[in-house]
Amino acid sequence: VHFAARGLPLVDHTVVPGSEWDHDPDAVITRVEQQLDYPIFVKPANLGSSIGVSRATDNDTLRSALATAWKFDNKLLVEAAVTHPREIECSVLGNNRPEASVPGEVIPSGAFYDYNAKYVDAQTQLIIPADLPPERITEVQTIAVAAYQSLDCAGMARVDFLLDGSSDQLYVNEVNTLPGFTTISQYAKLWEASGLPYPTLLDRLIDLALAQHRRRQRVQTSSPQ
């Protein structure tokens, strides 16, 4: 909703609340099939690391994907697949005046960037900076900051995109508000490539957290006496 209000580019999608599924699962599947063409992705709405995410190609796999995703959340996001997608990521840093890093690209080893490709299979490639023309880099950075601001993020986040290999259309995929700092995580690596080394990045994050704390301390939470 926040992204749509800002006019950010999104894939065709629909949201399925748990109450709707509990009332009539068959009606949910019918609605999804009427709104979206296969293949589609089914995702828990509030989770990370691609846990519970499945790709559905027909009615049977859609039903299975929904059943899997319900194990992890009570609200699901169902999205149309992007043709020949490129996974583009951009780190954002800041509170009131956020900045965006150079973009990077993930080339997953499997059919999509699932949990195994992220944490188990060492064949996934990280390309930093991404091989993109200057105008596309600027577009990624601009939209990344807009997505960050639309959610009122503070401190840090990583904004992930899908770039359609056929239409060259860029879509916002998600905002990761607690990006990882593992050996394969892109957040710090993207800032390193942008001229902000790891120790300085940590200092900036600490300063931003302290500033955000001071800002919240000024907010009145009770009625004046």
Coordinates of N, CA, C and O in Angstrom, one line a residue, residues 78-223:
V78 N 0.8 -12.9 -2.8 CA 0.9 -13.8 -4.1 C 1.2 -12.8 -5.2 O 0.5 -11.9 -5.5
E79 N 2.3 -13.1 -5.9 CA 2.8 -12.2 -6.9 C 3.0 -12.9 -8.3 O 3.4 -14.1 -8.4
A80 N 2.8 -12.1 -9.3 CA 3.1 -12.6 -10.7 C 4.6 -12.7 -10.8 O 5.4 -11.9 -10.3
A81 N 5.1 -13.8 -11.5 CA 6.5 -14.0 -11.7 C 7.0 -12.9 -12.8 O 6.3 -12.5 -13.7
V82 N 8.3 -12.6 -12.6 CA 8.9 -11.7 -13.6 C 9.7 -12.5 -14.6 O 10.4 -13.5 -14.2
T83 N 9.6 -12.2 -15.8 CA 10.3 -13.0 -16.9 C 11.8 -12.8 -16.9 O 12.3 -11.6 -16.9
H84 N 12.5 -13.9 -16.8 CA 14.0 -13.8 -16.8 C 14.5 -12.7 -15.9 O 15.2 -11.8 -16.3
P85 N 14.2 -12.8 -14.6 CA 14.5 -11.7 -13.7 C 16.0 -11.6 -13.3 O 16.7 -12.6 -13.2
R86 N 16.4 -10.4 -13.2 CA 17.7 -10.1 -12.6 C 17.5 -9.6 -11.2 O 16.6 -8.7 -11.0
E87 N 18.2 -10.1 -10.2 CA 18.0 -9.7 -8.8 C 19.0 -8.6 -8.5 O 20.2 -8.8 -8.4
I88 N 18.4 -7.4 -8.3 CA 19.3 -6.2 -8.0 C 19.0 -5.8 -6.5 O 17.9 -5.7 -6.1
E89 N 20.1 -5.4 -5.8 CA 19.9 -5.0 -4.4 C 20.7 -3.7 -4.2 O 21.7 -3.4 -4.9
C90 N 20.1 -2.9 -3.3 CA 20.7 -1.6 -3.0 C 20.6 -1.3 -1.5 O 19.5 -1.4 -1.0
S91 N 21.7 -0.9 -0.9 CA 21.7 -0.6 0.5 C 21.4 0.9 0.7 O 21.8 1.7 -0.1
V92 N 20.6 1.1 1.8 CA 20.2 2.5 2.1 C 20.6 2.7 3.6 O 20.5 1.9 4.4
L93 N 21.1 3.9 3.8 CA 21.6 4.3 5.1 C 21.2 5.7 5.5 O 21.3 6.6 4.7
G94 N 20.6 5.9 6.7 CA 20.2 7.2 7.1 C 18.9 7.2 7.9 O 18.2 6.3 7.9
N95 N 18.7 8.4 8.5 CA 17.4 8.6 9.1 C 16.5 9.5 8.3 O 15.8 9.1 7.4
N96 N 16.6 10.8 8.5 CA 15.8 11.8 7.8 C 16.3 12.0 6.4 O 15.5 12.4 5.5
R97 N 17.6 11.9 6.1 CA 18.1 12.1 4.8 C 18.9 10.9 4.4 O 20.2 10.9 4.3
P98 N 18.2 9.8 4.0 CA 18.9 8.6 3.6 C 19.7 8.7 2.3 O 19.4 9.5 1.4
E99 N 20.7 7.8 2.2 CA 21.5 7.7 1.0 C 21.5 6.3 0.5 O 21.4 5.4 1.3
A100 N 21.7 6.1 -0.8 CA 21.7 4.8 -1.4 C 23.1 4.5 -1.9 O 23.9 5.3 -2.4
S101 N 23.5 3.2 -1.7 CA 24.8 2.7 -2.2 C 24.7 2.4 -3.7 O 23.7 2.6 -4.4
V102 N 25.8 2.0 -4.3 CA 25.8 1.5 -5.6 C 25.0 0.2 -5.6 O 25.0 -0.5 -4.6
P103 N 24.3 -0.2 -6.7 CA 23.5 -1.4 -6.7 C 24.5 -2.6 -6.9 O 25.6 -2.5 -7.5
G104 N 24.0 -3.8 -6.4 CA 24.7 -5.0 -6.7 C 23.7 -6.0 -7.3 O 22.5 -5.7 -7.4
E105 N 24.2 -7.1 -7.9 CA 23.4 -8.1 -8.5 C 23.7 -9.5 -7.9 O 24.8 -9.8 -7.7
V106 N 22.6 -10.2 -7.6 CA 22.7 -11.6 -7.1 C 22.4 -12.5 -8.3 O 21.3 -12.3 -8.9
I107 N 23.2 -13.5 -8.6 CA 22.9 -14.5 -9.6 C 22.8 -15.8 -8.9 O 23.8 -16.5 -8.5
P108 N 21.5 -16.2 -8.6 CA 21.3 -17.4 -7.8 C 21.7 -18.7 -8.5 O 21.6 -18.7 -9.8
S109 N 22.0 -19.7 -7.8 CA 22.4 -20.9 -8.4 C 21.1 -21.8 -8.8 O 21.2 -22.6 -9.7
G110 N 20.0 -21.5 -8.2 CA 18.8 -22.3 -8.5 C 17.8 -21.5 -9.4 O 18.1 -20.5 -10.0
A111 N 16.5 -22.0 -9.4 CA 15.5 -21.4 -10.2 C 15.2 -20.0 -9.7 O 14.8 -19.1 -10.5
F112 N 15.3 -19.8 -8.4 CA 15.1 -18.4 -7.8 C 15.9 -18.3 -6.6 O 16.5 -19.3 -6.1
Y113 N 16.0 -17.1 -6.0 CA 16.9 -16.9 -4.9 C 16.2 -17.4 -3.6 O 15.8 -16.6 -2.7
D114 N 16.2 -18.7 -3.4 CA 15.6 -19.3 -2.2 C 16.5 -19.4 -1.1 O 17.7 -19.0 -1.1
Y115 N 16.1 -20.0 0.0 CA 16.9 -20.1 1.2 C 18.2 -20.9 0.9 O 19.3 -20.5 1.4
N116 N 18.1 -22.0 0.2 CA 19.3 -22.8 -0.2 C 20.3 -21.9 -0.9 O 21.5 -22.0 -0.6
A117 N 19.8 -21.2 -1.9 CA 20.8 -20.3 -2.7 C 21.4 -19.2 -1.8 O 22.5 -18.8 -2.1
K118 N 20.7 -18.8 -0.8 CA 21.2 -17.7 0.0 C 22.2 -18.2 1.0 O 23.2 -17.5 1.3
Y119 N 22.0 -19.4 1.6 CA 22.8 -19.8 2.8 C 23.5 -21.1 2.7 O 24.4 -21.4 3.5
V120 N 23.1 -21.9 1.7 CA 23.7 -23.3 1.7 C 24.6 -23.5 0.5 O 25.7 -23.9 0.6
D121 N 24.0 -23.2 -0.7 CA 24.7 -23.4 -2.0 C 25.8 -22.4 -2.2 O 25.4 -21.2 -2.4
A122 N 27.0 -22.7 -2.3 CA 28.1 -21.8 -2.5 C 28.2 -21.3 -3.9 O 29.1 -20.5 -4.3
Q123 N 27.3 -21.7 -4.8 CA 27.4 -21.4 -6.2 C 26.7 -20.0 -6.5 O 26.9 -19.5 -7.6
T124 N 26.0 -19.5 -5.6 CA 25.4 -18.2 -5.9 C 26.5 -17.1 -6.0 O 27.4 -17.1 -5.3
Q125 N 26.3 -16.2 -7.0 CA 27.3 -15.2 -7.3 C 26.8 -13.8 -6.9 O 25.6 -13.5 -7.0
L126 N 27.7 -13.0 -6.3 CA 27.4 -11.6 -6.0 C 28.2 -10.7 -6.9 O 29.5 -10.8 -6.8
I127 N 27.6 -9.9 -7.6 CA 28.3 -9.0 -8.5 C 28.1 -7.5 -8.0 O 27.0 -7.0 -7.9
I128 N 29.3 -7.0 -7.6 CA 29.3 -5.6 -7.0 C 30.4 -4.8 -7.7 O 31.5 -5.2 -7.6
P129 N 30.0 -3.7 -8.3 CA 28.7 -3.2 -8.5 C 28.0 -3.9 -9.7 O 28.7 -4.6 -10.5
A130 N 26.7 -3.8 -9.8 CA 25.9 -4.5 -10.8 C 26.3 -3.9 -12.2 O 26.6 -2.7 -12.3
D131 N 26.2 -4.7 -13.2 CA 26.5 -4.3 -14.5 C 25.3 -3.6 -15.1 O 24.4 -4.2 -15.8
L132 N 25.1 -2.3 -14.8 CA 24.0 -1.5 -15.2 C 24.4 -0.2 -15.8 O 25.4 0.3 -15.4
P133 N 23.7 0.3 -16.8 CA 24.0 1.6 -17.3 C 23.8 2.7 -16.3 O 23.0 2.5 -15.3
P134 N 24.5 3.9 -16.4 CA 24.4 4.9 -15.4 C 23.0 5.4 -15.1 O 22.6 5.6 -13.9
E135 N 22.1 5.5 -16.1 CA 20.7 5.9 -15.9 C 19.9 4.9 -15.1 O 19.1 5.3 -14.2
R136 N 20.2 3.6 -15.3 CA 19.6 2.6 -14.5 C 20.0 2.6 -13.0 O 19.2 2.4 -12.1
I137 N 21.3 2.8 -12.8 CA 21.9 2.9 -11.5 C 21.2 4.1 -10.7 O 20.7 3.9 -9.6
T138 N 21.0 5.2 -11.4 CA 20.4 6.3 -10.7 C 18.9 6.0 -10.4 O 18.4 6.4 -9.3
E139 N 18.2 5.3 -11.3 CA 16.9 4.9 -11.1 C 16.7 4.0 -9.9 O 15.9 4.2 -9.0
V140 N 17.6 3.0 -9.8 CA 17.6 2.1 -8.7 C 17.8 2.8 -7.3 O 17.1 2.6 -6.4
Q141 N 18.8 3.7 -7.3 CA 19.1 4.5 -6.1 C 17.9 5.4 -5.7 O 17.6 5.5 -4.5
T142 N 17.3 6.0 -6.7 CA 16.2 6.9 -6.4 C 15.0 6.2 -5.8 O 14.4 6.6 -4.9
I143 N 14.7 5.0 -6.5 CA 13.5 4.3 -6.0 C 13.8 3.6 -4.7 O 12.9 3.5 -3.8
A144 N 15.1 3.2 -4.4 CA 15.4 2.6 -3.2 C 15.2 3.6 -2.0 O 14.6 3.2 -1.0
V145 N 15.6 4.8 -2.2 CA 15.4 5.8 -1.2 C 13.9 6.1 -1.0 O 13.4 6.3 0.1
A146 N 13.2 6.2 -2.1 CA 11.7 6.4 -2.0 C 11.0 5.3 -1.3 O 10.1 5.5 -0.5
A147 N 11.4 4.0 -1.5 CA 10.8 2.9 -0.8 C 11.1 3.0 0.7 O 10.3 2.7 1.5
Y148 N 12.4 3.3 1.0 CA 12.8 3.4 2.4 C 12.0 4.5 3.1 O 11.5 4.3 4.2
Q149 N 11.8 5.6 2.5 CA 11.1 6.7 3.1 C 9.6 6.4 3.2 O 8.9 6.8 4.2
S150 N 9.0 5.7 2.2 CA 7.6 5.4 2.3 C 7.3 4.5 3.5 O 6.1 4.6 3.9
L151 N 8.2 3.7 4.0 CA 8.0 2.9 5.1 C 8.5 3.5 6.4 O 8.5 2.9 7.5
D152 N 9.0 4.8 6.3 CA 9.5 5.5 7.5 C 10.6 4.7 8.1 O 10.7 4.6 9.4
C153 N 11.5 4.2 7.3 CA 12.7 3.4 7.9 C 13.7 4.4 8.5 O 13.7 5.6 8.2
A154 N 14.5 3.8 9.3 CA 15.6 4.6 10.0 C 16.8 3.6 10.2 O 16.6 2.4 10.3
G155 N 18.0 4.3 10.1 CA 19.2 3.5 10.3 C 19.6 2.8 9.1 O 20.5 3.4 8.3
M156 N 19.1 1.7 8.8 CA 19.5 0.9 7.6 C 18.4 0.1 7.0 O 17.5 -0.3 7.7
A157 N 18.6 -0.3 5.8 CA 17.7 -1.3 5.1 C 18.3 -1.6 3.8 O 19.2 -0.9 3.3
R158 N 18.0 -2.8 3.3 CA 18.4 -3.1 1.9 C 17.1 -3.2 1.1 O 16.2 -3.9 1.5
V159 N 17.1 -2.6 -0.1 CA 15.9 -2.6 -1.0 C 16.3 -3.5 -2.1 O 17.3 -3.3 -2.8
D160 N 15.4 -4.5 -2.3 CA 15.6 -5.5 -3.4 C 14.7 -5.3 -4.6 O 13.5 -4.9 -4.4
F161 N 15.3 -5.5 -5.7 CA 14.5 -5.2 -7.0 C 14.5 -6.5 -7.9 O 15.4 -7.3 -7.8
L162 N 13.6 -6.5 -8.8 CA 13.6 -7.5 -9.9 C 13.6 -6.7 -11.2 O 12.8 -5.8 -11.4
L163 N 14.5 -7.0 -12.0 CA 14.6 -6.4 -13.3 C 14.2 -7.4 -14.4 O 14.9 -8.4 -14.6
D164 N 13.1 -7.1 -15.1 CA 12.6 -8.0 -16.1 C 13.5 -8.1 -17.3 O 13.8 -7.1 -17.9
G165 N 14.0 -9.3 -17.5 CA 15.0 -9.5 -18.6 C 14.4 -9.3 -20.0 O 15.1 -9.2 -21.0
S166 N 13.0 -9.4 -20.1 CA 12.4 -9.2 -21.4 C 11.9 -7.8 -21.7 O 12.2 -7.2 -22.7
S167 N 11.3 -7.2 -20.7 CA 10.7 -5.8 -20.9 C 11.7 -4.7 -20.4 O 11.5 -3.6 -20.7
D168 N 12.7 -5.1 -19.6 CA 13.6 -4.2 -19.0 C 12.9 -3.3 -17.9 O 13.5 -2.2 -17.6
Q169 N 11.8 -3.7 -17.4 CA 11.1 -3.0 -16.4 C 11.6 -3.3 -15.0 O 11.9 -4.5 -14.7
L170 N 11.8 -2.3 -14.2 CA 12.3 -2.5 -12.9 C 11.2 -2.5 -11.9 O 10.3 -1.7 -12.0
Y171 N 11.2 -3.5 -10.9 CA 10.2 -3.6 -9.9 C 10.8 -3.6 -8.5 O 11.8 -4.3 -8.3
V172 N 10.1 -3.0 -7.6 CA 10.5 -3.1 -6.2 C 10.0 -4.5 -5.7 O 8.8 -4.8 -5.9
N173 N 10.9 -5.3 -5.1 CA 10.5 -6.6 -4.6 C 10.2 -6.5 -3.2 O 9.1 -7.0 -2.7
E174 N 11.1 -6.0 -2.4 CA 10.9 -5.9 -0.9 C 11.9 -5.0 -0.3 O 13.0 -4.7 -0.9
V175 N 11.6 -4.6 0.9 CA 12.6 -3.9 1.8 C 13.0 -4.7 3.0 O 12.1 -5.1 3.7
N176 N 14.2 -5.0 3.1 CA 14.7 -5.8 4.2 C 15.2 -4.9 5.3 O 16.3 -4.2 5.1
T177 N 14.4 -4.7 6.4 CA 14.7 -3.7 7.4 C 15.8 -4.1 8.3 O 16.3 -3.3 9.1
L178 N 16.2 -5.4 8.3 CA 17.3 -5.9 9.1 C 18.2 -6.8 8.2 O 18.2 -8.0 8.4
P179 N 18.9 -6.1 7.3 CA 19.7 -6.9 6.4 C 20.8 -7.6 7.1 O 21.4 -7.1 8.1
G180 N 21.2 -8.8 6.6 CA 22.2 -9.6 7.3 C 23.6 -9.1 7.2 O 23.9 -8.3 6.3
F181 N 24.5 -9.5 8.1 CA 25.9 -9.1 8.0 C 26.7 -10.4 8.0 O 27.8 -10.5 8.6
T182 N 26.2 -11.4 7.3 CA 27.0 -12.7 7.1 C 28.1 -12.5 6.1 O 28.2 -11.4 5.4
T183 N 28.8 -13.5 5.8 CA 29.9 -13.5 4.8 C 29.4 -13.3 3.4 O 30.1 -12.9 2.5
I184 N 28.1 -13.6 3.2 CA 27.6 -13.5 1.8 C 26.6 -12.3 1.7 O 26.0 -12.1 0.7
S185 N 26.4 -11.6 2.8 CA 25.4 -10.5 2.8 C 26.0 -9.3 2.0 O 27.1 -8.9 2.1
Q186 N 25.1 -8.7 1.3 CA 25.5 -7.6 0.4 C 25.5 -6.2 1.1 O 26.2 -5.3 0.6
Y187 N 24.8 -6.0 2.2 CA 24.6 -4.7 2.7 C 26.0 -4.0 2.9 O 26.2 -2.9 2.3
A188 N 26.9 -4.5 3.7 CA 28.2 -3.9 3.9 C 29.0 -3.9 2.7 O 29.8 -2.9 2.5
K189 N 28.9 -4.9 1.9 CA 29.8 -5.0 0.7 C 29.4 -3.9 -0.3 O 30.2 -3.3 -1.0
L190 N 28.1 -3.6 -0.4 CA 27.7 -2.5 -1.3 C 28.2 -1.2 -0.8 O 28.6 -0.3 -1.6
W191 N 28.2 -0.9 0.5 CA 28.7 0.3 1.0 C 30.3 0.4 0.9 O 30.8 1.5 0.6
E192 N 30.9 -0.7 1.0 CA 32.4 -0.8 0.8 C 32.7 -0.3 -0.6 O 33.6 0.5 -0.9
A193 N 31.9 -0.9 -1.6 CA 32.1 -0.5 -3.0 C 31.7 1.0 -3.3 O 32.1 1.5 -4.3
S194 N 30.9 1.5 -2.4 CA 30.5 2.9 -2.5 C 31.4 3.9 -1.8 O 31.2 5.1 -1.8
G195 N 32.5 3.4 -1.2 CA 33.5 4.2 -0.5 C 33.3 4.3 0.9 O 34.0 5.2 1.6
L196 N 32.5 3.5 1.6 CA 32.2 3.5 3.0 C 32.7 2.2 3.6 O 32.0 1.2 3.6
P197 N 33.9 2.2 4.1 CA 34.5 0.9 4.7 C 33.7 0.4 5.9 O 33.0 1.2 6.6
Y198 N 33.8 -0.9 6.2 CA 33.1 -1.5 7.2 C 33.2 -0.8 8.6 O 32.1 -0.5 9.2
P199 N 34.3 -0.5 9.1 CA 34.4 0.2 10.4 C 33.6 1.6 10.4 O 33.0 1.9 11.4
T200 N 33.8 2.3 9.3 CA 33.1 3.6 9.2 C 31.6 3.4 9.2 O 30.8 4.2 9.7
L201 N 31.2 2.3 8.4 CA 29.7 2.0 8.4 C 29.2 1.7 9.7 O 28.1 2.2 10.1
L202 N 29.9 1.0 10.5 CA 29.4 0.7 11.9 C 29.3 1.9 12.7 O 28.3 2.1 13.5
D203 N 30.3 2.8 12.6 CA 30.2 4.1 13.3 C 29.0 4.9 12.9 O 28.3 5.5 13.8
R204 N 28.7 4.9 11.6 CA 27.5 5.6 11.1 C 26.2 5.0 11.7 O 25.3 5.8 12.1
L205 N 26.2 3.7 11.7 CA 25.0 3.1 12.2 C 24.7 3.3 13.6 O 23.6 3.5 14.1
I206 N 25.8 3.4 14.4 CA 25.7 3.7 15.8 C 25.2 5.1 16.0 O 24.3 5.4 16.8
D207 N 25.8 6.0 15.3 CA 25.4 7.4 15.4 C 23.9 7.6 15.0 O 23.2 8.4 15.7
L208 N 23.5 6.9 14.0 CA 22.1 7.0 13.5 C 21.2 6.4 14.6 O 20.1 7.0 14.8
A209 N 21.6 5.3 15.2 CA 20.7 4.7 16.2 C 20.6 5.7 17.4 O 19.5 5.8 18.0
L210 N 21.7 6.3 17.8 CA 21.6 7.2 18.9 C 20.8 8.4 18.6 O 20.0 8.9 19.4
A211 N 20.9 8.9 17.4 CA 20.1 10.1 16.9 C 18.6 9.7 16.9 O 17.7 10.5 17.3
Q212 N 18.3 8.5 16.5 CA 16.9 8.1 16.4 C 16.3 7.9 17.9 O 15.2 8.2 18.1
H213 N 17.2 7.4 18.8 CA 16.8 7.3 20.2 C 16.5 8.7 20.8 O 15.4 8.8 21.5
R214 N 17.3 9.6 20.5 CA 17.1 11.0 21.0 C 15.8 11.6 20.5 O 15.0 12.2 21.2
R215 N 15.6 11.3 19.2 CA 14.3 11.8 18.6 C 13.1 11.2 19.2 O 12.1 11.9 19.5
R216 N 13.1 9.9 19.5 CA 12.0 9.2 20.1 C 11.8 9.7 21.6 O 10.6 9.7 22.1
Q217 N 12.9 10.0 22.2 CA 12.8 10.5 23.6 C 12.0 11.8 23.7 O 11.5 12.1 24.8
R218 N 12.1 12.6 22.7 CA 11.4 13.9 22.7 C 9.9 13.7 22.5 O 9.1 14.7 22.7
V219 N 9.4 12.5 22.0 CA 8.0 12.3 21.8 C 7.2 12.1 23.1 O 7.6 11.3 23.9
Q220 N 6.2 12.9 23.3 CA 5.4 12.8 24.5 C 4.4 11.6 24.4 O 3.7 11.5 23.4
T221 N 4.4 10.8 25.4 CA 3.6 9.6 25.4 C 2.5 9.6 26.4 O 1.8 8.6 26.6
S222 N 2.3 10.7 27.1 CA 1.3 10.8 28.1 C 0.7 12.2 28.1 O 1.3 13.2 27.6
S223 N -0.5 12.3 28.6 CA -1.2 13.7 28.6 C -0.5 14.6 29.6 O -0.1 14.1 30.7

